[in-house]
PDB file of C-alpha atoms in Angstrom:
ATOM      1  CA  MET A  16       0.000   0.000   0.000  1.00 95.00           C
ATOM      2  CA  ALA A  17       2.740   2.446   0.977  1.00 96.00           C
ATOM      3  CA  ARG A  18       4.757   1.662  -2.145  1.00 96.00           C
ATOM      4  CA  LYS A  19       1.709   2.273  -4.331  1.00 96.00           C
ATOM      5  CA  VAL A  20       1.013   5.580  -2.572  1.00 98.00           C
ATOM      6  CA  GLY A  21       4.667   6.532  -3.098  1.00 98.00           C
ATOM      7  CA  ASP A  22       4.495   5.597  -6.775  1.00 97.00           C
ATOM      8  CA  ALA A  23       1.333   7.682  -7.191  1.00 97.00           C
ATOM      9  CA  TYR A  24       2.951  10.638  -5.474  1.00 98.00           C
ATOM     10  CA  HIS A  25       6.101  10.457  -7.594  1.00 98.00           C
ATOM     11  CA  ASN A  26       4.077  10.228 -10.808  1.00 97.00           C
ATOM     12  CA  LEU A  27       2.854  13.757 -10.093  1.00 98.00           C
ATOM     13  CA  SER A  28       4.802  16.803 -11.219  1.00 98.00           C
ATOM     14  CA  PRO A  29       6.810  18.658  -8.551  1.00 98.00           C
ATOM     15  CA  GLU A  30       4.203  21.448  -8.651  1.00 98.00           C
ATOM     16  CA  GLN A  31       1.375  18.948  -8.128  1.00 98.00           C
ATOM     17  CA  GLN A  32       3.288  17.275  -5.296  1.00 98.00           C
ATOM     18  CA  LYS A  33       3.404  20.597  -3.413  1.00 98.00           C
ATOM     19  CA  GLN A  34      -0.415  20.644  -3.499  1.00 98.00           C
ATOM     20  CA  THR A  35      -1.007  16.970  -2.605  1.00 98.00           C
ATOM     21  CA  LEU A  36      -2.299  15.435   0.599  1.00 98.00           C
ATOM     22  CA  VAL A  37      -2.271  11.714   1.474  1.00 98.00           C
ATOM     23  CA  TYR A  38      -5.463  10.615   3.239  1.00 98.00           C
ATOM     24  CA  ALA A  39      -6.365   7.238   4.756  1.00 97.00           C
ATOM     25  CA  ASP A  40      -9.809   6.083   5.881  1.00 94.00           C
ATOM     26  CA  ASN A  41      -8.637   4.292   9.016  1.00 94.00           C
ATOM     27  CA  TYR A  42      -5.857   4.475  11.578  1.00 94.00           C
ATOM     28  CA  GLY A  43      -4.310   1.150  10.495  1.00 94.00           C
ATOM     29  CA  GLU A  44      -3.781   2.413   6.969  1.00 96.00           C
ATOM     30  CA  ALA A  45      -2.697   5.827   8.239  1.00 97.00           C
ATOM     31  CA  GLY A  46      -0.252   4.195  10.652  1.00 96.00           C
ATOM     32  CA  ALA A  47       1.288   2.066   7.902  1.00 96.00           C
ATOM     33  CA  LEU A  48       1.539   5.068   5.590  1.00 98.00           C
ATOM     34  CA  HIS A  49       3.103   7.118   8.394  1.00 98.00           C
ATOM     35  CA  HIS A  50       5.629   4.359   9.129  1.00 98.00           C
ATOM     36  CA  TYR A  51       6.775   3.992   5.507  1.00 98.00           C
ATOM     37  CA  ARG A  52       6.540   7.630   4.383  1.00 98.00           C
ATOM     38  CA  LYS A  53      10.280   8.264   4.591  1.00 98.00           C
ATOM     39  CA  GLN A  54      11.151   5.053   2.775  1.00 98.00           C
ATOM     40  CA  PHE A  55       8.855   5.943  -0.130  1.00 98.00           C
ATOM     41  CA  ASN A  56       9.254   9.731   0.220  1.00 98.00           C
ATOM     42  CA  TYR A  57       5.709  11.107   0.327  1.00 98.00           C
ATOM     43  CA  PRO A  58       3.893  13.441   2.764  1.00 97.00           C
ATOM     44  CA  ASP A  59       2.644  12.135   6.082  1.00 97.00           C
ATOM     45  CA  ALA A  60      -0.848  10.651   6.043  1.00 97.00           C
ATOM     46  CA  VAL A  61      -3.924  12.404   7.341  1.00 98.00           C
ATOM     47  CA  SER A  62      -6.877  10.525   8.800  1.00 97.00           C
ATOM     48  CA  LEU A  63      -9.931  11.398  10.853  1.00 97.00           C
ATOM     49  CA  ASN A  64      -9.962   7.996  12.488  1.00 95.00           C
ATOM     50  CA  SER A  65      -8.998   7.400  16.113  1.00 93.00           C
ATOM     51  CA  SER A  66      -5.986   9.308  17.477  1.00 92.00           C
ATOM     52  CA  PHE A  67      -4.947  10.505  14.009  1.00 95.00           C
ATOM     53  CA  THR A  68      -7.655  13.147  14.453  1.00 95.00           C
ATOM     54  CA  LEU A  69      -5.393  14.834  17.016  1.00 93.00           C
ATOM     55  CA  TRP A  70      -2.740  15.539  14.375  1.00 94.00           C
ATOM     56  CA  ALA A  71      -5.011  16.260  11.425  1.00 97.00           C
ATOM     57  CA  PRO A  72      -4.680  19.679   9.817  1.00 97.00           C
ATOM     58  CA  ASP A  73      -7.537  22.111  10.442  1.00 97.00           C
ATOM     59  CA  SER A  74      -8.439  22.156   6.746  1.00 95.00           C
ATOM     60  CA  LEU A  75      -7.745  20.324   3.522  1.00 94.00           C
ATOM     61  CA  ASN A  76      -5.246  22.699   2.024  1.00 91.00           C
ATOM     62  CA  CYS A  77      -4.686  20.766  -1.175  1.00 96.00           C
ATOM     63  CA  LYS A  78      -5.654  20.535  -4.822  1.00 96.00           C
ATOM     64  CA  TYR A  79      -4.816  16.829  -5.152  1.00 98.00           C
ATOM     65  CA  MET A  80      -5.381  13.970  -2.766  1.00 98.00           C
ATOM     66  CA  ILE A  81      -4.074  10.422  -2.749  1.00 98.00           C
ATOM     67  CA  TYR A  82      -7.001   8.736  -1.030  1.00 98.00           C
ATOM     68  CA  VAL A  83      -6.784   5.276   0.529  1.00 97.00           C
ATOM     69  CA  ASP A  84     -10.374   3.989   0.645  1.00 94.00           C
ATOM     70  CA  ASP A  85     -11.187   0.856   2.630  1.00 90.00           C
ATOM     71  CA  ASP A  86     -14.901   0.940   1.828  1.00 90.00           C
ATOM     72  CA  GLY A  87     -15.044  -0.318  -1.750  1.00 90.00           C
ATOM     73  CA  GLY A  88     -15.115   3.176  -3.240  1.00 91.00           C
ATOM     74  CA  ARG A  89     -18.251   4.254  -1.341  1.00 93.00           C
ATOM     75  CA  ASN A  90     -16.675   7.510  -0.156  1.00 93.00           C
ATOM     76  CA  ILE A  91     -15.417   8.298  -3.649  1.00 94.00           C
ATOM     77  CA  ARG A  92     -18.944   7.805  -5.026  1.00 94.00           C
ATOM     78  CA  GLU A  93     -20.293  10.144  -2.320  1.00 95.00           C
ATOM     79  CA  PHE A  94     -17.685  12.761  -3.232  1.00 96.00           C
ATOM     80  CA  VAL A  95     -18.710  12.565  -6.900  1.00 96.00           C
ATOM     81  CA  ALA A  96     -22.460  12.592  -6.171  1.00 96.00           C
ATOM     82  CA  GLY A  97     -22.035  15.576  -3.850  1.00 96.00           C
ATOM     83  CA  LYS A  98     -19.904  17.433  -6.412  1.00 97.00           C
ATOM     84  CA  MET A  99     -17.115  17.612  -3.824  1.00 97.00           C
ATOM     85  CA  ILE A 100     -14.317  16.762  -6.264  1.00 97.00           C
ATOM     86  CA  GLY A 101     -13.500  17.457  -9.888  1.00 95.00           C
ATOM     87  CA  SER A 102     -12.420  13.958 -10.841  1.00 96.00           C
ATOM     88  CA  TYR A 103     -10.766  10.805  -9.587  1.00 97.00           C
ATOM     89  CA  LYS A 104      -8.866   7.820 -10.902  1.00 96.00           C
ATOM     90  CA  LYS A 105      -8.254   4.496  -9.213  1.00 96.00           C
ATOM     91  CA  ILE A 106      -4.493   4.064  -9.299  1.00 95.00           C
ATOM     92  CA  GLY A 107      -4.026   0.913  -7.263  1.00 95.00           C
ATOM     93  CA  GLU A 108      -5.367  -1.626  -4.839  1.00 95.00           C
ATOM     94  CA  VAL A 109      -3.982  -3.794  -2.047  1.00 94.00           C
ATOM     95  CA  GLU A 110      -3.825  -7.190  -3.732  1.00 94.00           C
ATOM     96  CA  ASN A 111      -1.867  -9.414  -1.373  1.00 92.00           C
ATOM     97  CA  HIS A 112      -4.235 -12.173  -0.252  1.00 92.00           C
ATOM     98  CA  LEU A 113      -2.602 -12.197   3.214  1.00 92.00           C
ATOM     99  CA  ALA A 114      -3.039  -8.473   3.790  1.00 88.00           C
ATOM    100  CA  ARG A 115      -5.663  -7.346   6.248  1.00 86.00           C
ATOM    101  CA  GLU A 116      -6.319  -4.414   3.909  1.00 89.00           C
ATOM    102  CA  LYS A 117      -6.809  -6.630   0.815  1.00 92.00           C
ATOM    103  CA  GLY A 118      -9.123  -4.848  -1.620  1.00 92.00           C
ATOM    104  CA  THR A 119      -8.400  -1.375  -0.266  1.00 95.00           C
ATOM    105  CA  GLY A 120      -8.384   1.055  -3.177  1.00 96.00           C
ATOM    106  CA  ILE A 121      -5.931   3.864  -3.797  1.00 97.00           C
ATOM    107  CA  TYR A 122      -7.289   6.838  -5.714  1.00 98.00           C
ATOM    108  CA  LEU A 123      -5.940  10.093  -7.063  1.00 98.00           C
ATOM    109  CA  ILE A 124      -8.502  12.831  -6.546  1.00 97.00           C
ATOM    110  CA  THR A 125      -8.142  16.125  -8.380  1.00 95.00           C
ATOM    111  CA  ASP A 126      -9.784  19.473  -7.841  1.00 95.00           C
ATOM    112  CA  ILE A 127     -10.913  19.345  -4.201  1.00 96.00           C
ATOM    113  CA  LYS A 128     -14.017  21.540  -3.993  1.00 96.00           C
ATOM    114  CA  ALA A 129     -15.554  23.573  -1.151  1.00 96.00           C
ATOM    115  CA  PRO A 130     -18.161  20.943  -0.149  1.00 97.00           C
ATOM    116  CA  LEU A 131     -15.411  18.412   0.629  1.00 97.00           C
ATOM    117  CA  GLN A 132     -13.485  21.067   2.543  1.00 97.00           C
ATOM    118  CA  GLU A 133     -16.636  21.793   4.574  1.00 97.00           C
ATOM    119  CA  ARG A 134     -17.357  18.102   5.180  1.00 96.00           C
ATOM    120  CA  TYR A 135     -13.790  17.562   6.418  1.00 97.00           C
ATOM    121  CA  THR A 136     -13.867  20.598   8.731  1.00 97.00           C
ATOM    122  CA  LYS A 137     -17.199  19.568  10.286  1.00 97.00           C
ATOM    123  CA  GLU A 138     -16.087  15.949  10.723  1.00 96.00           C
ATOM    124  CA  LEU A 139     -12.807  17.060  12.290  1.00 97.00           C
ATOM    125  CA  ALA A 140     -14.578  19.362  14.760  1.00 96.00           C
ATOM    126  CA  ARG A 141     -17.067  16.621  15.698  1.00 96.00           C
ATOM    127  CA  LYS A 142     -14.357  14.003  16.228  1.00 94.00           C
ATOM    128  CA  ARG A 143     -12.164  16.307  18.289  1.00 92.00           C
ATOM    129  CA  LEU A 144     -15.073  16.727  20.705  1.00 91.00           C
ATOM    130  CA  GLU A 145     -15.452  12.963  21.185  1.00 85.00           C
TER     131      GLU A 145
END
């Protein structure tokens, strides 16, 4: 998973990389991405799951997002239906049959729009109060 995120990140131009955030749906994915980020040279992962909420930025200050989705693309479909993103492309998937995260998709999202920014900010505020 971390290698695929790194490959996705390095396939972006240097200008795109400056505007890219790595996001994981759950703390296990975020923890793995955090652990391997230096080896594969990509930004630290953001997540609104469990204790990762404590370190999450206050807003999504990005134009591109490498999104690790453990819910079969459900969140991506919600983003599209809600006109929260410009476009997306599935760029990988965890395929190892022994991996707990088998089937987890890795997506490149472009053009993060205001509704996704608002959704993130509200979710972050709610989770920080828990």
